[in-house]
Coordinates of C-alpha atoms in Angstrom, one line a residue:
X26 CA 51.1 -49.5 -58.7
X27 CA 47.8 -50.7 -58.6
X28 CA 46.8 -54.3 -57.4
X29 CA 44.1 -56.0 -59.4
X30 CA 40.6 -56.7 -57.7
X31 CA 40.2 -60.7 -57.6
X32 CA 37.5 -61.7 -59.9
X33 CA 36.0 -64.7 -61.5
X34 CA 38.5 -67.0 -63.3
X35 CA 37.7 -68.3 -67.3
X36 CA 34.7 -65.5 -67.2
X37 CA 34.0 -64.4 -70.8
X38 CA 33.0 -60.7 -72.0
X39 CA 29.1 -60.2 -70.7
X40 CA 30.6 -61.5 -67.4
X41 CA 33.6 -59.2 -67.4
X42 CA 32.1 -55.8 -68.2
X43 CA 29.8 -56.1 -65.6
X44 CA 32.0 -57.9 -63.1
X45 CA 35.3 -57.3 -63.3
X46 CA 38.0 -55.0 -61.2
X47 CA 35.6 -54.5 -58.0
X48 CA 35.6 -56.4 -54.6
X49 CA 32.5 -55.5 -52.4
X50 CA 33.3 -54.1 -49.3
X51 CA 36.7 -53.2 -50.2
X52 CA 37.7 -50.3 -48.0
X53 CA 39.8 -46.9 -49.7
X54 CA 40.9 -43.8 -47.7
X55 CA 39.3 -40.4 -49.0
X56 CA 39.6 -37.7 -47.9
X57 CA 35.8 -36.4 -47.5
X58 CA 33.0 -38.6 -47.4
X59 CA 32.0 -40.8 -50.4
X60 CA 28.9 -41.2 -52.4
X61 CA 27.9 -44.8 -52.3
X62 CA 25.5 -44.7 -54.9
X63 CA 23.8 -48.2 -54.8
X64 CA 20.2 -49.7 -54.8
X65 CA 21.6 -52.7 -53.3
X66 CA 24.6 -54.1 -51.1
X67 CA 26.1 -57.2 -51.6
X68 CA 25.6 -59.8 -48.4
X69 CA 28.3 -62.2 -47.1
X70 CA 26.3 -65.1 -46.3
X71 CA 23.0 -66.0 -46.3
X72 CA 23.0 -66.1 -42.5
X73 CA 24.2 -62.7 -42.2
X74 CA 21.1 -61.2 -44.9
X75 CA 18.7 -63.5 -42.4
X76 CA 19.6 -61.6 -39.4
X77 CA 19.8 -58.0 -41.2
X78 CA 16.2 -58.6 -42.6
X79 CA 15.2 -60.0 -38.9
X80 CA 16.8 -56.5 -37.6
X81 CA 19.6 -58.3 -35.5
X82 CA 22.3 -57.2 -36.7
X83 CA 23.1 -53.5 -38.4
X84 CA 24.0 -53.2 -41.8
X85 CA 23.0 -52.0 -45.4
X86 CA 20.4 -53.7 -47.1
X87 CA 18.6 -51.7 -49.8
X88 CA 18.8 -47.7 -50.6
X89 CA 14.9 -47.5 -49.7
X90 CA 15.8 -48.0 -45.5
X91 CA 19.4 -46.1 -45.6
X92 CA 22.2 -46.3 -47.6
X93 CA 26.5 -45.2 -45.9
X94 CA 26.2 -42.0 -47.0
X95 CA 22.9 -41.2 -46.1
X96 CA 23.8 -43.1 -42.2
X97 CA 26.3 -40.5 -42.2
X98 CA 23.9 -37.8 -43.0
X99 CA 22.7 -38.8 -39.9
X100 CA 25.0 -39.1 -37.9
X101 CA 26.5 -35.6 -38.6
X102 CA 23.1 -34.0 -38.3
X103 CA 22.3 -35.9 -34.6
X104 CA 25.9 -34.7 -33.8
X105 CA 24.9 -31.2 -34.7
X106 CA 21.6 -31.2 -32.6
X107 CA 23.3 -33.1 -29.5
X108 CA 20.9 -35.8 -30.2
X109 CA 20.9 -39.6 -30.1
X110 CA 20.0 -40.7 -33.6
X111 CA 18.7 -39.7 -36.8
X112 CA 16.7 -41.0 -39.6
X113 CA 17.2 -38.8 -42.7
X114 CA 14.5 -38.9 -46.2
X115 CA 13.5 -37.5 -49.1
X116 CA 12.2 -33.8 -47.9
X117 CA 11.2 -32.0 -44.9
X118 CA 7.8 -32.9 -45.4
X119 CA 8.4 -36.2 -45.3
X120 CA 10.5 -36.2 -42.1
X121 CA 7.3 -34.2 -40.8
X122 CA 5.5 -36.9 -41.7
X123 CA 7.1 -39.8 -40.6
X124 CA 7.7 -38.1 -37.4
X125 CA 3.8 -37.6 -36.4
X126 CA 2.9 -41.1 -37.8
X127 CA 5.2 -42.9 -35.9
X128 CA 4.7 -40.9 -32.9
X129 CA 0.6 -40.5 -33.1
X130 CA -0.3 -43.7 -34.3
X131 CA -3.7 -45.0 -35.0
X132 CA -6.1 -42.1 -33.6
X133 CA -3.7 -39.8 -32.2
X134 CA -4.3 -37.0 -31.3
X135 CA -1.7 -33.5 -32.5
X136 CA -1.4 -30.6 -30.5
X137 CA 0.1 -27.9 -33.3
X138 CA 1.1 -24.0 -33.2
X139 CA -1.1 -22.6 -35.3
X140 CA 2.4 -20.2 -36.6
X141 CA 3.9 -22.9 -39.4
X142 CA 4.6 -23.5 -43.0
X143 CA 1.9 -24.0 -44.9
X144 CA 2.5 -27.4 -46.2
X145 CA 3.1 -28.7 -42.9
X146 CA -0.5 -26.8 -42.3
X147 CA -2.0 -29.1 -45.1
X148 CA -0.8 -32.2 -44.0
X149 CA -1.7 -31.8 -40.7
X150 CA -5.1 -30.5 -41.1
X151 CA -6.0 -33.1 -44.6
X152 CA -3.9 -36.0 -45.1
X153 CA -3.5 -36.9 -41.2
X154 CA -7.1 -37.2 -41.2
X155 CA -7.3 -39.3 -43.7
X156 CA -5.2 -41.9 -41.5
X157 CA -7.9 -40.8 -38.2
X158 CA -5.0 -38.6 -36.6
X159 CA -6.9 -35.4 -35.2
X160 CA -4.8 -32.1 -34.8
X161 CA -6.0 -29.1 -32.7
X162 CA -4.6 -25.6 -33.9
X163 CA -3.4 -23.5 -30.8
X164 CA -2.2 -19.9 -30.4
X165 CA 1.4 -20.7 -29.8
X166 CA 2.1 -17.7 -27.6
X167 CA -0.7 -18.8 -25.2
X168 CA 0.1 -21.2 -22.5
X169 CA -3.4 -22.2 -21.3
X170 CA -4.0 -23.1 -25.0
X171 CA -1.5 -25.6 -25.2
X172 CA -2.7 -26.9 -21.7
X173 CA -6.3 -26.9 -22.8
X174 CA -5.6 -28.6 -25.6
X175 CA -4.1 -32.3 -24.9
X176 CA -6.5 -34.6 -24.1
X177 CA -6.3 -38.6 -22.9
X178 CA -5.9 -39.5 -27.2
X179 CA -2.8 -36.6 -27.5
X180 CA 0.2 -37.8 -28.6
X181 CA 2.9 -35.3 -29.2
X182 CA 3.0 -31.6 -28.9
X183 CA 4.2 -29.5 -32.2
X184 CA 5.5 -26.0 -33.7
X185 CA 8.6 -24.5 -35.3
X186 CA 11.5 -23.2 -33.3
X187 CA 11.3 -20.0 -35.6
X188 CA 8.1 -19.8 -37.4
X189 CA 7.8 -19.6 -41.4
X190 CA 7.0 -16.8 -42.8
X191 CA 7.0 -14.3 -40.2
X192 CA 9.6 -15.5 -37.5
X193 CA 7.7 -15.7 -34.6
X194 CA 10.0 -17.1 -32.2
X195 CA 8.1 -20.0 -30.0
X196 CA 9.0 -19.8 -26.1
X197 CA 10.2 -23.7 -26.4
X198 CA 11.0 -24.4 -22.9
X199 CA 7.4 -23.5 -21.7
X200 CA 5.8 -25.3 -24.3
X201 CA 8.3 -28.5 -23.6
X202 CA 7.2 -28.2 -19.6
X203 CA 3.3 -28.3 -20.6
X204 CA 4.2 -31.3 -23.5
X205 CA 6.0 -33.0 -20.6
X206 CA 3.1 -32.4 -17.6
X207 CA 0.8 -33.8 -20.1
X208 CA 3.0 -36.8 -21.0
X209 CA 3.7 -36.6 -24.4
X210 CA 7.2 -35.2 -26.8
X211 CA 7.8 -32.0 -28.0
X212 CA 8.1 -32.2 -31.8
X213 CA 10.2 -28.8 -33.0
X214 CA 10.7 -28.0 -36.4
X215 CA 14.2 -26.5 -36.5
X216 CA 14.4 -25.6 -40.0
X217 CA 14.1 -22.0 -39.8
X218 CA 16.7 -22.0 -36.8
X219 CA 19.2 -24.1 -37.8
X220 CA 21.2 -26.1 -35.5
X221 CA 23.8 -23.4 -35.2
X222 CA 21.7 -20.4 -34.6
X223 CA 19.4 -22.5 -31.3
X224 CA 19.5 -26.5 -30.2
X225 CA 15.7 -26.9 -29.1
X226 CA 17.0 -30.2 -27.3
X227 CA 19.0 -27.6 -24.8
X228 CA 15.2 -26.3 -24.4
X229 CA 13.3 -29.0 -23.5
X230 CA 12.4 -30.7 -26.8
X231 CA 12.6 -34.2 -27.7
X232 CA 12.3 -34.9 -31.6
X233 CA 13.5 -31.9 -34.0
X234 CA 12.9 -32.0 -37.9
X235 CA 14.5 -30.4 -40.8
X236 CA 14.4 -30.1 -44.3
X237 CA 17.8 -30.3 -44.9
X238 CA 16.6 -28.9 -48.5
X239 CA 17.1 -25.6 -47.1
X240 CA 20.5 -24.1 -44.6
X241 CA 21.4 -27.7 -44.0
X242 CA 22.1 -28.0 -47.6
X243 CA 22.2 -24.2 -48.7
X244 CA 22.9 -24.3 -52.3
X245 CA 19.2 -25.0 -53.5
X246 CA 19.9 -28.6 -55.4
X247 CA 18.8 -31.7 -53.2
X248 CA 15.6 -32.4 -51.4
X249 CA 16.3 -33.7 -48.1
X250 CA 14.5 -33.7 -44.7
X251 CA 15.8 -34.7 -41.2
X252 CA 14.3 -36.6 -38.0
X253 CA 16.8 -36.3 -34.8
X254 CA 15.6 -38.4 -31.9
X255 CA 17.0 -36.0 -28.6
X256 CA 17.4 -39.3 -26.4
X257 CA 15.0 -37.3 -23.4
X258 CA 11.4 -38.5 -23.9
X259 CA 10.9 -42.0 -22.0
X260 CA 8.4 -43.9 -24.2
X261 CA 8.8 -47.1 -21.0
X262 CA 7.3 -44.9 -19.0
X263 CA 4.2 -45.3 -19.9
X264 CA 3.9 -48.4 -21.3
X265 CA 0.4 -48.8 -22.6
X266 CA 0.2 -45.6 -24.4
X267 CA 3.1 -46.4 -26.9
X268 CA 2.3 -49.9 -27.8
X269 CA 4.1 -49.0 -31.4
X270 CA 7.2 -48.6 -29.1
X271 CA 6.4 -51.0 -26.2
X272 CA 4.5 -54.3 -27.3
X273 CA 5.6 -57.1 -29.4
X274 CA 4.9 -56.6 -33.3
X275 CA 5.1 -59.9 -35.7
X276 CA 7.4 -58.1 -38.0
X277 CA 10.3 -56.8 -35.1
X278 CA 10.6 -60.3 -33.6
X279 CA 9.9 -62.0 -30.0
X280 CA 10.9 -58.7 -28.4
X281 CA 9.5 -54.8 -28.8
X282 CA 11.6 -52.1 -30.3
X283 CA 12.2 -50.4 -27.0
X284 CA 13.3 -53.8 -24.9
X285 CA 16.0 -54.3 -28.1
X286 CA 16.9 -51.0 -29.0
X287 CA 16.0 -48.3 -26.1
X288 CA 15.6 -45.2 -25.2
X289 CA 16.9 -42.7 -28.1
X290 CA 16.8 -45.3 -30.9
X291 CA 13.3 -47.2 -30.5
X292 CA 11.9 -44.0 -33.1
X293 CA 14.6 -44.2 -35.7
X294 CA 13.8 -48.1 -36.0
X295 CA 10.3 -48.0 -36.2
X296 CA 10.5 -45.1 -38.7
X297 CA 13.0 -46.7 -41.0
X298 CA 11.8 -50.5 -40.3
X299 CA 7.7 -49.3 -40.9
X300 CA 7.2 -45.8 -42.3
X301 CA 9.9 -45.4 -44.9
X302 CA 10.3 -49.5 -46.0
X303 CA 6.3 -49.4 -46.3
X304 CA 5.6 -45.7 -47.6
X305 CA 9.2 -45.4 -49.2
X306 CA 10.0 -41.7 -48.5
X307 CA 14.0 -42.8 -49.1
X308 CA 16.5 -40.2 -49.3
X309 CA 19.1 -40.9 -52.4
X310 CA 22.8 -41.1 -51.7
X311 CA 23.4 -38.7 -54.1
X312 CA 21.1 -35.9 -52.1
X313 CA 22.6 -37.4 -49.2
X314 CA 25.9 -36.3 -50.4
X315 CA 25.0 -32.9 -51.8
X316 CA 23.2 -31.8 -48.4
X317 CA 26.6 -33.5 -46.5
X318 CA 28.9 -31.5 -48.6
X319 CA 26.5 -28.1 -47.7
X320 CA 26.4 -28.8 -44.1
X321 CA 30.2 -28.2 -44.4
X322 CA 30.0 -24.4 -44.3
X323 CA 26.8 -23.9 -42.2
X324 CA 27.8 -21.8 -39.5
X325 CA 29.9 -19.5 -42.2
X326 CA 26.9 -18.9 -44.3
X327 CA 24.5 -18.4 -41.8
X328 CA 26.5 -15.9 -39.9
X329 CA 26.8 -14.2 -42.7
X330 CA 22.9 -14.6 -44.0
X331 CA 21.9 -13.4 -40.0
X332 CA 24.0 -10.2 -40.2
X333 CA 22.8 -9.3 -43.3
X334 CA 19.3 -10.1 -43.1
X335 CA 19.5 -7.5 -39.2
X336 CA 21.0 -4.4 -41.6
X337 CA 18.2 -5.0 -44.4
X338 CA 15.6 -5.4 -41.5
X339 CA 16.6 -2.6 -39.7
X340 CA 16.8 -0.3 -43.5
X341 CA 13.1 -1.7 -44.1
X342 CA 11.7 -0.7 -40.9
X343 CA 12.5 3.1 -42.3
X344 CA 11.1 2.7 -45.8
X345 CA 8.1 4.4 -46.1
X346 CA 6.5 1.9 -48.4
X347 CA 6.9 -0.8 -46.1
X348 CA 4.2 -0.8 -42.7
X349 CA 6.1 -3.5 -40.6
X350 CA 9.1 -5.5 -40.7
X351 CA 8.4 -8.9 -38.7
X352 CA 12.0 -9.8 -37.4
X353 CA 12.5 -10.7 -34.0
X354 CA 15.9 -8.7 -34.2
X355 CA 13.8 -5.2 -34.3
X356 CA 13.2 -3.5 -31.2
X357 CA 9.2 -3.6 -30.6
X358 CA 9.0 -6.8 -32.3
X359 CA 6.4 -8.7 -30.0
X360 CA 9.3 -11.7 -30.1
X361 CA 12.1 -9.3 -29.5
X362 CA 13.0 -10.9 -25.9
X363 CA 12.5 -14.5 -27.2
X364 CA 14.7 -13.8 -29.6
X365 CA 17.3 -12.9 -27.3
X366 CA 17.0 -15.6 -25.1
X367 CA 17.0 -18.2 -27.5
X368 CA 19.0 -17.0 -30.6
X369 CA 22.4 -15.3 -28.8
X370 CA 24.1 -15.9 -32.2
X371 CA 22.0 -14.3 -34.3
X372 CA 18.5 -14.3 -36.1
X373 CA 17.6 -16.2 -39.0
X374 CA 17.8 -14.6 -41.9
X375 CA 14.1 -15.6 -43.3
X376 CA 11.7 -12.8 -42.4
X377 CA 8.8 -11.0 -43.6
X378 CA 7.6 -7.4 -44.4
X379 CA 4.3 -5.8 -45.4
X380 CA 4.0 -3.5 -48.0
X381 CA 1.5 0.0 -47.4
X382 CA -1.9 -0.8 -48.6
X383 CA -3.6 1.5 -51.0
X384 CA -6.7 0.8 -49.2
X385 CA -7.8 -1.2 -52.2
X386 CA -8.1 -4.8 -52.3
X387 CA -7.3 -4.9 -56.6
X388 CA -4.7 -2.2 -56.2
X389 CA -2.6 -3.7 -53.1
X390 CA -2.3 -6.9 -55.5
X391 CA -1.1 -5.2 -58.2
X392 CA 1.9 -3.8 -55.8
X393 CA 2.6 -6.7 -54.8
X394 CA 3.3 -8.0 -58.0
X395 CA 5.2 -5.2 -59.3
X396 CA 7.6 -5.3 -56.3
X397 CA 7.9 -8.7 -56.9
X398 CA 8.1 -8.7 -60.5
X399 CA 10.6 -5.3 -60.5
X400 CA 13.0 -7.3 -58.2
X401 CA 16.4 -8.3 -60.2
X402 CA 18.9 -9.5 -57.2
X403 CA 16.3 -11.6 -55.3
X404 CA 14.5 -14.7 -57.2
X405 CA 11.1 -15.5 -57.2
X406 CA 11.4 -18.8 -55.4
X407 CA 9.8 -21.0 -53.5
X408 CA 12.5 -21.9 -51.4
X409 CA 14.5 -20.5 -48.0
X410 CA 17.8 -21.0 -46.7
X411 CA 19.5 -20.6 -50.1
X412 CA 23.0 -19.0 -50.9
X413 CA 20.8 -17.1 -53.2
X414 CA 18.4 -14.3 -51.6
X415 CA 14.7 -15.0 -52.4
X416 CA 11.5 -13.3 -52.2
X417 CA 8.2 -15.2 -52.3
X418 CA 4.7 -14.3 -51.4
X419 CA 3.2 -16.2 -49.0
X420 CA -0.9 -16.1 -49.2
X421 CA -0.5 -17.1 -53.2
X422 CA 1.9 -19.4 -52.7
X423 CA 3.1 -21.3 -49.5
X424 CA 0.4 -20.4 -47.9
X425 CA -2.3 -20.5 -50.6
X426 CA -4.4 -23.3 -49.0
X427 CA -5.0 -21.8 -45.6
X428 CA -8.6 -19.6 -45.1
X429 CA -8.4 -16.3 -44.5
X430 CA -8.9 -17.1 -41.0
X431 CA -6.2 -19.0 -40.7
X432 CA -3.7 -16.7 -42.4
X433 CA -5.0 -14.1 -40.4
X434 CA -4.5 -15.9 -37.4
X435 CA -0.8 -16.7 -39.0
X436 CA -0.4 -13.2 -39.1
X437 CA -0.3 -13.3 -42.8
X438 CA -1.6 -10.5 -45.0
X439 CA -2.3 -9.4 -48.9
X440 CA 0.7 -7.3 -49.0
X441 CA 2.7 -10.0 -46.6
X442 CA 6.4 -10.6 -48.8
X443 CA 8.7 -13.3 -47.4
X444 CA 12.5 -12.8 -47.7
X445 CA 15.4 -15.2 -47.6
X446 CA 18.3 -13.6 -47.1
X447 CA 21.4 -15.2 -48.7
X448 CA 25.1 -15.0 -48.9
X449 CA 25.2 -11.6 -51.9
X450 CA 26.4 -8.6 -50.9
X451 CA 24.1 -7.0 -48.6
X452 CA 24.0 -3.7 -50.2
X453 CA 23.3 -5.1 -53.4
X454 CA 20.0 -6.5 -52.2
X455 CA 18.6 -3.8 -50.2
X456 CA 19.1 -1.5 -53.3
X457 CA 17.2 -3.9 -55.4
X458 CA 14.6 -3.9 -52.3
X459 CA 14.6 -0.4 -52.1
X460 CA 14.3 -0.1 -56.7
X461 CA 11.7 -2.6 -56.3
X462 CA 9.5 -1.1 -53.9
X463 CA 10.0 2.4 -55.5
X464 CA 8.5 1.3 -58.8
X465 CA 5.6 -0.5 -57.2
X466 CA 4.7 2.2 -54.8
X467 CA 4.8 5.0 -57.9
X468 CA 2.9 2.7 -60.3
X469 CA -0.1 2.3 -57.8
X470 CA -0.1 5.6 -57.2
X471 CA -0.4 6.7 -60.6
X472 CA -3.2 4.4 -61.3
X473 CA -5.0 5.9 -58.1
X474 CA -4.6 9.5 -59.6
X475 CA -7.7 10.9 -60.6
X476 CA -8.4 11.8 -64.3
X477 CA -9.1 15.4 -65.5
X478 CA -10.9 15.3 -69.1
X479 CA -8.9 17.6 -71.3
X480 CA -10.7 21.6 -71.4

């Protein structure tokens, strides 16, 4: 039997159809998490919007700060890292984003590996400018070059736990230690790494970002993007250097976001109070959902994306048109040990390998592009992290704006391929690997024959 919803009495059609049968705030019991789809929420009193708006109270106010599903988004991500809290938006790059604005503010200083995804690369080395934030690139396997680096203006320290393309695996716990000396958070970009595969928090660092657009959500549909504060870094520590944290602001009220909220929640307020209200960078409940209902069967797909990506690394390393395989998991691999000390349950399945060069700057192109092309199992797709196995190439695409020098210094070459192992039958994309790479390999080599005129 179903009870009617209590509506308006004497209300006429117009008021009806939009109206009639629903009760805000009217609890049900499903089974899996809802989608609240709503710009808006419907306040009680006036006196309860008033102390939302003045942040005194929690609640939902618009979809642009957070919406239920999104909180719980959150919520299940921070659980996930072993964090505090978590302030989830549209896309990775925008949880990057947030992340160093909040955390830099006006004339910061960024210390940054110089290993990471290349639209993370242009929005560190071009917009952040643009706001006066400087950033100073570093070799992310040297120590004394993250030391050498911070300076009185430095405000956070950042890299990726497992680097994108060519999964160099960053020695976190050292780099936290020097972050630390130097008094400023280690900012890790996790996505690569996933929370099941390594917790940087266990490590040392205090923020980690995702973009939950890739393993997080793992079926390729929703944008998404993650900010987990860890709860370790002390922003009352040092008082005047975090005046976005520490002193009073009109807009928060009489007191400062870390007397009323504290340690492990002062970032998530600021973020969502300032960054994402004033930039508007809002995740939708609906991606929220999608990415919720992914995170679901994380640790089965990548288990299964891990051991499959090791048995095509491994079949690579012997193919003779492929030069090097960079995956941690290969003996020799200059991040071999790394690997084993921070990934016990297995390496990420996003990897790269470089094709043999002809020698010939036109010819190693063409290659390229017939492996890619000839592929019929892996996508051309600029994405990771997918159920689907992908192939991109990184120094036309992802990686398209950095200078030579800097892709060099990456590690990235012409004949560089990125992989993304997904969740197909692993024999079925090595032999499309192995198809691919025969039909480049004998088409460039044909072309490279010489011609004998006809006797």
């Amino acid at each position: 039997m179903t009870v009617p919803a209590a509506s308006a009495p004497d209300t006429r059609f117009a008021t009806k159809q939009v109206q009639a049968a629903y009760v805000a705030g009217t609890p049900q019991n499903t089974a899996v998490p809802p989608l609240y789809q709503s710009a808006a929420y419907e306040f009680g009193s006036l006196a309860e919007a008033r102390d939302l708006f003045a942040l005194r109270r929690a609640g939902n106010i618009y979809s642009r700060n957070a919406s239920p599903t999104q909180q719980l988004l959150e919520e299940r991500v921070t659980a996930l890292e072993g964090g505090v809290s978590a302030v989830a938006v549209a896309s990775g790059q925008a949880a990057v984003a947030v992340t160093i604005l909040a955390l830099a503010g006006r004339g910061g200083h960024v210390v940054a590996a110089d290993r990471l995804y290349g639209g993370t690369v242009d929005l560190l080395q071009d917009t952040l400018d643009d706001f006066g934030i400087t950033v100073t690139f570093v070799d992310q396997d040297d120590p004394k070059a993250w030391r050498a680096a911070a300076n009185e203006r430095t405000r956070l320290f950042f890299a990726e736990s497992v680097a994108n393309p060519l999964a160099q695996v960053l020695d976190i716990r050292t780099v936290a230690d020097i972050a630390h000396a130097a008094g400023v958070p280690l900012v890790i970009d996790s996505t690569v790494g996933t929370p099941y595969l390594i917790r940087p928090g266990e490590h040392g660092a205090d923020f980690v970002v995702h973009s939950a657009t890739k393993f997080l959500s793992g079926h390729g549909t929703s944008l998404g993007g993650v900010a987990v504060d860890l709860g370790s870094f002390d922003f009352g520590a040092d008082p005047a250097r975090w005046p976005q944290f520490t002193a009073v602001h009109d807009r928060f009220g009489p007191q400062s976001l870390w007397e009323r909220f504290g340690q492990g929640f002062a970032f998530g307020a600021l973020v969502k109070a300032k960054y994402v209200h004033d930039l508007g960078p809002s995740l939708s409940p609906f991606n929220a959902h999608q990415i919720l209902q992914g995170i679901e069967t994380l640790d089965l797909r990548v288990s299964r994306q891990s051991a499959s990506a090791q048995a095509i690394a491994e079949a690579l390393a012997a193919h003779p048109a492929v030069s090097a395989v960079h995956h941690p998991g290969l003996a020799g691999n200059p991040w071999h040990d790394l690997a084993a000390r921070y990934l016990p349950r297995g390496i990420p399945s996003v990897f790269s390998i470089d094709l043999v060069s002809t020698g010939d700057e036109t010819r190693d192109q063409e290659r390229v592009e017939r492996f890619v092309d000839g592929l019929r199992v892996v996508r051309l797709v600029a994405n990771i992290g997918d159920a689907r196995s992908l192939v991109s190439h990184p120094a036309s695409m992802t990686h398209s704006h950095l200078n030579s020098a800097q892709r060099a210094a990456a590690g990235i070459g012409a004949t560089t391929v990125r992989l993304s192992i997904g969740i197909e039958d692993p024999a079925d994309v090595l032999a499309d690997l192995e198809q691919a790479l025969a039909l480049a390999t004998a088409a460039t080599e044909t072309a490279a024959a010489p011609e004998f005129a006809a006797v």
